[in-house]
Amino acid sequence: MYIPFRPGQRITADALNTLIVEEIMEWTALGTLGTFKNGCSAGNPIPRMRKLRVMGTEVWEFEGRVVMPSTAPGTSVDTFQFTSGPFVSAERGFCAYGFGSTYAHRVGFTSSGLIRCQTPSGSTSNSTGFMLDGFCITNP
């Protein structure tokens, strides 16, 4: 069976010659997919995402750091807005490593295309950012 290969595409096949992983969007900086909000910005490493199709199921992977202005405990901040869809069909939430805070953060991807960060109210210090590393959305 012939599978067309596009630049930037990664294809893996099993012993039965079925398509396992197809890269449908290579790693792309978030800043090219929308806008940072409320004084937030790209940190180092640069936040980015890619889209894969794994055995026919779409998967979005994220990595990198988002920088926020110093945010008090118990505060929610809309950090990023994707400019076009498709967006997730329902909110997806993750626990993220937060910078400048003594607790992990809740990071949500909303159906309106926002990435929202909530700093825990129990934290004893302000937050200055969070990591997207390891976030993976299946069937967005």
mmCIF file of N, CA, C and O in Angstrom, residues 30 33-37 78-84 87 110 112-115:
data_model
loop_
_atom_site.group_PDB
_atom_site.id
_atom_site.type_symbol
_atom_site.label_atom_id
_atom_site.label_comp_id
_atom_site.label_asym_id
_atom_site.label_seq_id
_atom_site.Cartn_x
_atom_site.Cartn_y
_atom_site.Cartn_z
ATOM 1 N N LEU A 30 2.811 28.761 19.692
ATOM 2 C CA LEU A 30 1.458 29.235 19.985
ATOM 3 C C LEU A 30 1.232 30.645 19.456
ATOM 4 O O LEU A 30 0.152 30.963 18.975
ATOM 5 N N LEU A 33 -0.564 30.964 16.338
ATOM 6 C CA LEU A 33 -1.909 30.378 16.287
ATOM 7 C C LEU A 33 -2.960 31.229 16.994
ATOM 8 O O LEU A 33 -4.134 30.875 17.005
ATOM 9 N N GLY A 34 -2.516 32.336 17.592
ATOM 10 C CA GLY A 34 -3.439 33.204 18.320
ATOM 11 C C GLY A 34 -2.668 34.298 19.026
ATOM 12 O O GLY A 34 -1.558 34.646 18.615
ATOM 13 N N THR A 35 -3.248 34.839 20.096
ATOM 14 C CA THR A 35 -2.627 35.954 20.810
ATOM 15 C C THR A 35 -2.596 35.697 22.313
ATOM 16 O O THR A 35 -3.529 35.126 22.883
ATOM 17 N N PHE A 36 -1.502 36.136 22.919
ATOM 18 C CA PHE A 36 -1.412 36.097 24.373
ATOM 19 C C PHE A 36 -2.262 37.227 24.930
ATOM 20 O O PHE A 36 -2.389 38.285 24.310
ATOM 21 N N LYS A 37 -2.860 37.004 26.093
ATOM 22 C CA LYS A 37 -3.799 37.965 26.680
ATOM 23 C C LYS A 37 -3.319 38.393 28.061
ATOM 24 O O LYS A 37 -2.535 37.700 28.696
ATOM 25 N N ASP A 78 -7.076 34.494 31.851
ATOM 26 C CA ASP A 78 -7.102 34.037 30.460
ATOM 27 C C ASP A 78 -5.752 34.401 29.873
ATOM 28 O O ASP A 78 -5.414 35.574 29.749
ATOM 29 N N THR A 79 -4.962 33.386 29.517
ATOM 30 C CA THR A 79 -3.578 33.624 29.117
ATOM 31 C C THR A 79 -3.364 33.654 27.607
ATOM 32 O O THR A 79 -2.434 34.288 27.129
ATOM 33 N N PHE A 80 -4.228 32.946 26.853
ATOM 34 C CA PHE A 80 -4.023 32.827 25.412
ATOM 35 C C PHE A 80 -5.362 32.601 24.732
ATOM 36 O O PHE A 80 -6.233 31.930 25.283
ATOM 37 N N GLN A 81 -5.506 33.176 23.513
ATOM 38 C CA GLN A 81 -6.723 32.979 22.717
ATOM 39 C C GLN A 81 -6.333 32.475 21.337
ATOM 40 O O GLN A 81 -5.627 33.161 20.598
ATOM 41 N N PHE A 82 -6.758 31.245 20.987
ATOM 42 C CA PHE A 82 -6.568 30.763 19.629
ATOM 43 C C PHE A 82 -7.441 31.600 18.703
ATOM 44 O O PHE A 82 -8.581 31.922 19.041
ATOM 45 N N THR A 83 -6.928 31.970 17.514
ATOM 46 C CA THR A 83 -7.683 32.850 16.621
ATOM 47 C C THR A 83 -8.682 32.116 15.751
ATOM 48 O O THR A 83 -9.629 32.708 15.263
ATOM 49 N N SER A 84 -8.466 30.827 15.534
ATOM 50 C CA SER A 84 -9.429 30.086 14.720
ATOM 51 C C SER A 84 -9.515 28.658 15.225
ATOM 52 O O SER A 84 -8.595 28.148 15.859
ATOM 53 N N PHE A 87 -11.763 24.361 17.976
ATOM 54 C CA PHE A 87 -11.378 24.384 19.378
ATOM 55 C C PHE A 87 -11.797 23.064 20.007
ATOM 56 O O PHE A 87 -12.428 22.239 19.367
ATOM 57 N N THR A 110 -10.598 25.905 26.821
ATOM 58 C CA THR A 110 -12.048 26.059 26.742
ATOM 59 C C THR A 110 -12.555 25.893 25.310
ATOM 60 O O THR A 110 -11.798 26.028 24.350
ATOM 61 N N SER A 112 -14.215 27.918 23.722
ATOM 62 C CA SER A 112 -14.156 29.195 23.004
ATOM 63 C C SER A 112 -12.736 29.515 22.537
ATOM 64 O O SER A 112 -12.480 30.597 22.017
ATOM 65 N N GLY A 113 -11.787 28.582 22.739
ATOM 66 C CA GLY A 113 -10.424 28.779 22.252
ATOM 67 C C GLY A 113 -9.482 29.443 23.231
ATOM 68 O O GLY A 113 -8.388 29.851 22.851
ATOM 69 N N LEU A 114 -9.865 29.545 24.490
ATOM 70 C CA LEU A 114 -9.006 30.156 25.504
ATOM 71 C C LEU A 114 -8.152 29.117 26.213
ATOM 72 O O LEU A 114 -8.584 27.971 26.391
ATOM 73 N N ILE A 115 -6.965 29.548 26.642
ATOM 74 C CA ILE A 115 -6.195 28.806 27.628
ATOM 75 C C ILE A 115 -6.257 29.649 28.893
ATOM 76 O O ILE A 115 -5.833 30.801 28.907
#
